C-alpha cells in the first residue's frame, strides 16, 4: 500500500507528519511520490487562519476527481482543522474517509491499515507522543515535540481549542530519543511546543532542566527551541541558557503588539514595559542574542496610536527578523466576535509601514555581520552553480561557494557582503563533521 502525506501549517505539523510517515514506513507502507500513485492520502491540516482552511478545502475539491477515478482511494484528515471542524468536514467534503484530531494519530494509522471509511475520532482524553524522527529533507536535523497544547488563551488563537491543555513528554523519553537520533547522524535538534517554556510544569520538571540534560548529549551540536511565550520566558531560564554552550543564542519571542490596550484585548498577559524588560535582561546576559518576533497588525479596534506603539517597540528592540501578519478573524475565537474590526485597506497600509521599518532594521543587523566569521551548518545547495547555504547559530542563512559533500557538516564562513538580505560568505575551514 502506498501513502501520500500533505502538510499545512506550523513546524509542529511538519514534525507530526514526519512521525506518522515513520510509523507507516515501519508497518511496511511505501511513500508515494505523487498523490496520483497513492492508495491513501493523509492531509495534516492547519486552522490558524481561515485561509489555511480554505486551502485545504480547495485541495479536497481536486482530490475528489482522483477519488472518482479510483473509488478505492482513501482520504484521511488530521491536525487542527480536523479537530476544529469535526464531522462538519463530511458535509463540506463527503468524499473523505476519516477525520482524526490532534490526539488521534495512532488511531488514524489503525484506520489506514483497515482501510476504514466514514470514521471520526476527535477525542482529547490522552495525548500520545510518537517517537521523533530525522527531518526527511535534512537528515542531520530533527524536530522533537516535548510539550503539546497550551494553557494560555490568547483571544485570536484557535490552538487551545484544537490542541487542548499542556501535556509534557517525560524527560527521560526525550533524552533517549535524542540520543537515538544523534546515533542516526543528527547534529541539531529543534525542541517543539506551542508554549515550550512551560515544559515540565505538569510533570514536576522544567524547561530549564530539559535544556540542561539535552545539552549533555554527546555528539549533539546545536539545540534550538520554539515557541517561547514572553510570560514564561523567565530570568532563571535566561541565566541557564547563557551557560549552555549548545543552545543556540537565537530567540523567537512573539510580542504581537506594542500597545498595552491591544495586548490586554489579546490576553497576552504582559505589557510593552514588561516585554522590554525581558529583552533587556536577555541582552544583558547574552549580548550576542539574536531576537525575532511575531506581530499581528489590525487587531480589532487597533487605532493609529496603538499601531505607532508597535512601530516604537520594533524600533526599540531592533528585532533581527519579524513574522508580520494581518489580523485574520478566525472563526471560533473571541477576537473574531469583537467589535470594531479594522478595514482591510487600513490593515494593508499599516503592515506595509511595518514591513518597511523591519526591513531597514534587518538590513542594519545583517550589515553588522559583514566582516565577521560564523560557524554554519551547511544545509543545502543554493540556486547558483556550486553555491551552498548554511545556517548560523543566529538562524541566518549564509550563501557561499562549496561542494555538495559539505552538506550536513559545520564550516566556518567569513561574511563578505549582502545580496538583498542574504549574507554572502567565503568558506574558511571545516569545523566538525558528522561521523555516523
Ligand atoms: S500562547 Fe500561542 S498557542 Fe497559546 S493561545 Fe497564545 S498564541 Fe495560541
CSV table of N, CA and C and ligand atoms in Angstrom, one decimal, residues 150 152 154 156-157 159-160 194 229 268, ligand 1:
chain,number,residue,atom,x,y,z
A,150,UNK,N,-1.6,24.2,25.0
A,150,UNK,CA,-1.3,25.5,25.5
A,150,UNK,C,-2.3,25.9,26.6
A,152,UNK,N,-2.5,29.0,27.8
A,152,UNK,CA,-2.9,30.4,27.6
A,152,UNK,C,-4.2,30.5,26.8
A,154,UNK,N,-5.0,33.2,24.4
A,154,UNK,CA,-4.9,34.4,23.5
A,154,UNK,C,-6.2,34.5,22.7
A,156,UNK,N,-7.1,35.6,19.9
A,156,UNK,CA,-7.1,35.4,18.4
A,156,UNK,C,-6.7,34.0,18.0
A,157,UNK,N,-6.4,33.1,19.0
A,157,UNK,CA,-5.8,31.8,18.7
A,157,UNK,C,-6.7,30.7,18.9
A,159,UNK,N,-5.5,27.5,18.9
A,159,UNK,CA,-4.8,26.4,19.4
A,159,UNK,C,-5.3,25.8,20.7
A,160,UNK,N,-5.7,26.6,21.7
A,160,UNK,CA,-6.2,25.9,22.9
A,160,UNK,C,-7.4,25.0,22.7
A,194,UNK,N,3.9,24.4,21.7
A,194,UNK,CA,3.2,25.6,21.4
A,194,UNK,C,3.6,26.7,22.5
A,229,UNK,N,6.9,31.9,25.1
A,229,UNK,CA,5.9,32.9,25.4
A,229,UNK,C,6.6,33.9,26.4
A,268,UNK,N,-2.6,38.6,26.3
A,268,UNK,CA,-1.2,38.1,26.3
A,268,UNK,C,-0.6,38.0,27.6
B,1,LIG,S1,0.4,31.2,23.7
B,1,LIG,FE1,0.5,30.8,21.5
B,1,LIG,S2,-0.6,28.8,21.2
B,1,LIG,FE2,-1.1,29.5,23.3
B,1,LIG,S3,-3.0,30.6,23.0
B,1,LIG,FE3,-1.4,32.2,22.8
B,1,LIG,S4,-0.9,32.3,20.6
B,1,LIG,FE4,-2.1,30.4,20.9
